[in-house]
Short mmCIF file of N, CA and C in Angstrom, two decimals:
data_model
loop_
_atom_site.label_atom_id
_atom_site.label_comp_id
_atom_site.label_asym_id
_atom_site.label_seq_id
_atom_site.Cartn_x
_atom_site.Cartn_y
_atom_site.Cartn_z
N SER A 1 0.85 -1.29 0.04
CA SER A 1 -0.02 -0.01 -0.07
C SER A 1 0.61 1.47 0.02
N MET A 2 0.15 2.18 -0.07
CA MET A 2 1.06 3.48 -0.20
C MET A 2 0.32 4.58 1.11
N PRO A 3 1.56 4.84 1.62
CA PRO A 3 1.04 5.76 2.81
C PRO A 3 1.23 7.42 2.25
N GLY A 4 0.07 7.67 3.45
CA GLY A 4 -0.01 9.18 2.64
C GLY A 4 -1.74 10.08 1.91
N ARG A 5 -1.81 11.05 2.22
CA ARG A 5 -3.07 11.13 1.42
C ARG A 5 -3.29 11.41 -0.08
N ILE A 6 -3.82 10.91 -0.25
CA ILE A 6 -4.25 10.97 -1.98
C ILE A 6 -4.53 12.05 -2.19
N ILE A 7 -3.98 12.76 -2.63
CA ILE A 7 -4.38 14.62 -3.57
C ILE A 7 -4.61 14.41 -5.08
N GLY A 8 -4.50 13.73 -5.87
CA GLY A 8 -4.70 14.04 -6.93
C GLY A 8 -5.10 12.45 -7.61
N VAL A 9 -6.26 11.73 -8.53
CA VAL A 9 -5.84 10.70 -9.36
C VAL A 9 -6.50 11.51 -10.60
N THR A 10 -5.46 10.91 -11.44
CA THR A 10 -5.67 11.04 -12.97
C THR A 10 -7.16 10.99 -13.73
N GLN A 11 -7.65 11.49 -15.01
CA GLN A 11 -8.62 11.40 -15.81
C GLN A 11 -8.10 11.18 -17.41
N ASP A 12 -6.76 10.63 -17.20
CA ASP A 12 -5.91 10.15 -18.33
C ASP A 12 -7.17 8.95 -19.58
N ALA A 13 -6.14 8.80 -20.47
CA ALA A 13 -7.60 7.99 -21.45
C ALA A 13 -7.34 6.85 -20.80
N ASN A 14 -6.45 6.71 -19.91
CA ASN A 14 -6.83 5.16 -19.66
C ASN A 14 -7.52 5.06 -17.89
N GLY A 15 -7.13 6.28 -18.04
CA GLY A 15 -7.95 6.55 -16.64
C GLY A 15 -7.21 5.57 -14.75
N ASN A 16 -6.14 5.77 -14.97
CA ASN A 16 -4.84 4.69 -14.04
C ASN A 16 -4.11 4.79 -13.49
N ARG A 17 -3.91 6.48 -12.93
CA ARG A 17 -2.86 7.11 -12.42
C ARG A 17 -3.12 7.86 -11.64
N ALA A 18 -2.63 7.63 -10.23
CA ALA A 18 -2.92 8.68 -9.09
C ALA A 18 -1.59 9.12 -8.09
N ALA A 19 -1.45 10.43 -7.87
CA ALA A 19 -0.90 10.95 -7.40
C ALA A 19 -0.91 10.83 -5.74
N VAL A 20 -0.14 10.87 -5.15
CA VAL A 20 0.20 10.29 -3.42
C VAL A 20 1.32 11.41 -2.79
N GLU A 21 0.60 12.36 -1.78
CA GLU A 21 1.98 12.95 -0.70
C GLU A 21 2.02 12.02 0.51
N GLY A 22 3.16 11.81 0.56
CA GLY A 22 3.57 11.43 1.89
C GLY A 22 4.68 10.59 2.11
N PRO A 23 5.69 11.25 2.95
CA PRO A 23 5.64 12.03 3.39
C PRO A 23 5.38 13.45 3.18
N VAL A 24 5.21 14.22 3.68
CA VAL A 24 5.05 15.85 3.36
C VAL A 24 6.30 16.11 2.63
N GLY A 25 5.42 16.83 1.71
CA GLY A 25 6.26 16.89 0.09
C GLY A 25 7.27 16.26 -0.40
N LYS A 26 7.27 14.62 -0.59
CA LYS A 26 7.24 14.05 -1.27
C LYS A 26 5.75 13.64 -2.24
N LEU A 27 6.45 12.82 -2.94
CA LEU A 27 5.59 13.05 -4.16
C LEU A 27 5.55 11.20 -4.77
N THR A 28 4.37 10.57 -4.55
CA THR A 28 4.56 9.13 -5.79
C THR A 28 3.42 9.50 -6.63
N VAL A 29 3.89 8.94 -7.70
CA VAL A 29 2.55 9.07 -9.16
C VAL A 29 2.82 7.16 -9.29
N TYR A 30 1.76 6.07 -8.96
CA TYR A 30 1.54 4.97 -9.56
C TYR A 30 0.58 4.72 -10.49
N ASP A 31 0.83 3.94 -11.33
CA ASP A 31 0.36 3.62 -12.49
C ASP A 31 -0.58 2.36 -12.41
N PHE A 32 -1.33 2.29 -12.32
CA PHE A 32 -2.05 0.92 -11.77
C PHE A 32 -2.08 -0.26 -12.87
N GLU A 33 -1.62 0.04 -13.92
CA GLU A 33 -1.89 -0.63 -15.38
C GLU A 33 -0.40 -1.61 -15.15
N GLU A 34 0.67 -0.09 -15.23
CA GLU A 34 1.95 -0.83 -15.00
C GLU A 34 2.53 -1.47 -13.82
N LYS A 35 1.17 -1.61 -12.50
CA LYS A 35 1.10 -1.78 -11.57
C LYS A 35 3.19 -1.58 -10.91
N ALA A 36 3.34 -0.28 -11.07
CA ALA A 36 4.38 0.10 -10.83
C ALA A 36 4.76 1.87 -10.08
N ALA A 37 5.65 2.11 -9.79
CA ALA A 37 5.31 4.16 -9.54
C ALA A 37 6.03 4.68 -10.62
N LEU A 38 5.93 5.41 -11.14
CA LEU A 38 6.86 6.10 -12.07
C LEU A 38 7.25 7.01 -11.00
N LEU A 39 7.15 7.99 -9.99
CA LEU A 39 7.69 8.75 -9.37
C LEU A 39 7.69 7.96 -7.61
N ASP A 40 8.42 7.93 -7.00
CA ASP A 40 8.28 6.86 -5.41
C ASP A 40 9.08 8.18 -4.68
N LYS A 41 8.17 8.54 -3.78
CA LYS A 41 8.98 9.54 -2.69
C LYS A 41 9.63 10.41 -3.24
N VAL A 42 9.69 11.30 -4.19
CA VAL A 42 10.63 12.53 -4.62
C VAL A 42 10.26 13.55 -4.27
N ASP A 43 10.93 14.47 -3.95
CA ASP A 43 10.85 15.75 -3.47
C ASP A 43 10.12 16.65 -4.99
N ALA A 44 9.12 17.12 -4.26
CA ALA A 44 8.11 17.43 -5.20
C ALA A 44 8.12 19.11 -5.55
N PHE A 45 8.98 19.88 -4.89
CA PHE A 45 9.64 20.90 -5.55
C PHE A 45 11.03 20.93 -5.19
N GLU A 46 11.82 21.72 -4.96
CA GLU A 46 13.31 21.55 -4.84
C GLU A 46 13.76 21.57 -4.06
N ALA A 47 14.80 20.42 -4.09
CA ALA A 47 15.22 20.28 -2.99
C ALA A 47 16.08 20.92 -1.81
N GLY A 48 15.36 20.02 -0.51
CA GLY A 48 15.61 21.33 0.64
C GLY A 48 13.89 21.71 1.20
N SER A 49 13.68 22.23 0.45
CA SER A 49 12.23 23.03 0.75
C SER A 49 10.98 22.11 1.00
N PRO A 50 11.00 21.51 2.06
CA PRO A 50 10.05 20.65 1.94
C PRO A 50 7.96 20.87 2.52
N GLN A 51 8.17 21.66 1.12
CA GLN A 51 6.56 22.14 1.57
C GLN A 51 5.08 21.16 1.34
N GLN A 52 4.12 21.07 2.33
CA GLN A 52 3.12 20.45 1.66
C GLN A 52 2.13 20.62 0.38
N ILE A 53 2.16 19.65 0.30
CA ILE A 53 1.13 19.98 -1.60
C ILE A 53 0.01 20.25 -1.49
N ALA A 54 -0.87 21.23 -2.10
CA ALA A 54 -1.99 21.91 -1.97
C ALA A 54 -2.31 21.28 -2.84
N ARG A 55 -1.93 21.21 -4.27
CA ARG A 55 -2.68 20.42 -5.48
C ARG A 55 -1.71 19.66 -6.37
N ILE A 56 -2.14 18.96 -7.21
CA ILE A 56 -1.83 18.10 -8.22
C ILE A 56 -3.04 18.38 -9.26
N GLU A 57 -2.75 18.48 -10.73
CA GLU A 57 -3.51 18.48 -11.95
C GLU A 57 -2.63 17.37 -12.86
N PHE A 58 -3.13 17.04 -13.77
CA PHE A 58 -2.55 15.75 -14.41
C PHE A 58 -2.48 16.55 -15.92
N VAL A 59 -1.60 16.95 -16.37
CA VAL A 59 -2.18 18.07 -17.90
C VAL A 59 -2.16 17.53 -19.08
N ASP A 60 -1.51 16.45 -19.03
CA ASP A 60 -1.90 15.05 -19.75
C ASP A 60 -1.20 13.50 -19.23
N PRO A 61 -1.92 12.44 -19.97
CA PRO A 61 -1.12 11.19 -19.03
C PRO A 61 0.64 10.89 -18.55
N GLY A 62 0.80 12.34 -19.15
CA GLY A 62 2.96 12.14 -19.03
C GLY A 62 2.83 13.81 -18.13
N HIS A 63 2.20 14.68 -17.76
CA HIS A 63 2.86 15.27 -17.00
C HIS A 63 2.04 15.76 -16.19
N LEU A 64 2.37 16.75 -15.50
CA LEU A 64 1.34 16.72 -13.92
C LEU A 64 2.32 18.07 -13.52
N VAL A 65 1.46 19.19 -12.64
CA VAL A 65 1.33 19.90 -11.95
C VAL A 65 1.04 20.53 -10.96
N VAL A 66 2.29 20.94 -9.65
CA VAL A 66 2.25 19.96 -8.66
C VAL A 66 2.17 21.76 -8.09
N LEU A 67 1.41 22.50 -6.98
CA LEU A 67 1.26 23.16 -6.19
C LEU A 67 1.25 23.02 -5.15
N ASP A 68 2.25 23.94 -4.22
CA ASP A 68 2.31 24.29 -2.58
C ASP A 68 1.47 25.23 -2.07
N LYS A 69 1.22 25.32 -1.02
CA LYS A 69 0.05 26.11 -0.48
C LYS A 69 1.16 27.31 -0.39
N ALA A 70 2.18 27.73 -0.70
CA ALA A 70 3.10 29.20 -0.77
C ALA A 70 2.21 29.99 -2.20
N GLY A 71 2.02 28.78 -3.00
CA GLY A 71 1.62 28.86 -4.37
C GLY A 71 2.82 28.68 -5.39
N ALA A 72 3.72 27.57 -4.68
CA ALA A 72 5.08 27.50 -5.63
C ALA A 72 4.32 26.55 -6.79
N ILE A 73 5.29 26.66 -7.62
CA ILE A 73 4.54 26.08 -8.95
C ILE A 73 6.17 24.73 -9.17
N SER A 74 5.42 23.12 -9.52
CA SER A 74 6.22 22.15 -9.94
C SER A 74 5.75 21.60 -11.54
N VAL A 75 6.00 21.44 -12.10
CA VAL A 75 5.79 21.03 -13.60
C VAL A 75 7.00 19.72 -13.55
N TRP A 76 5.93 18.23 -13.79
CA TRP A 76 6.73 17.40 -13.58
C TRP A 76 6.17 16.19 -15.34
N ASP A 77 7.37 16.02 -15.85
CA ASP A 77 7.60 14.97 -16.79
C ASP A 77 7.64 14.15 -16.13
N LEU A 78 6.64 12.64 -16.33
CA LEU A 78 6.89 11.53 -16.05
C LEU A 78 6.86 10.76 -16.88
N LYS A 79 8.11 10.94 -17.98
CA LYS A 79 8.73 10.33 -18.44
C LYS A 79 10.21 10.25 -18.33
N SER A 80 10.32 11.62 -18.66
CA SER A 80 12.13 11.48 -17.93
C SER A 80 12.03 11.55 -16.30
N LYS A 81 10.66 11.76 -15.49
CA LYS A 81 10.88 11.34 -14.03
C LYS A 81 11.82 12.72 -13.49
N LYS A 82 11.72 14.33 -14.32
CA LYS A 82 12.34 15.04 -13.93
C LYS A 82 11.39 16.41 -14.30
N ARG A 83 11.66 17.73 -12.85
CA ARG A 83 10.84 18.33 -13.00
C ARG A 83 11.01 19.33 -14.36
N THR A 84 10.67 20.09 -14.73
CA THR A 84 10.49 20.55 -16.11
C THR A 84 11.06 22.38 -15.92
#
């Protein structure tokens, strides 16, 4: 199981990805079809600034936007597994 609070579930073409925060500021994106984590407890924002995630939106199946409570935005490319 994935510890944390569910903060976003994709509505991609397959409807099979979920994003979870836990612990604070750590992001996990799980693909139910692949039965694997695309991201596993990575720093959602710049390293060294553990901010609580306020919201996640999947732009498309391969990209998501993460917003912290202070309004900072982090954009993730799930294919490269990096912030863009």
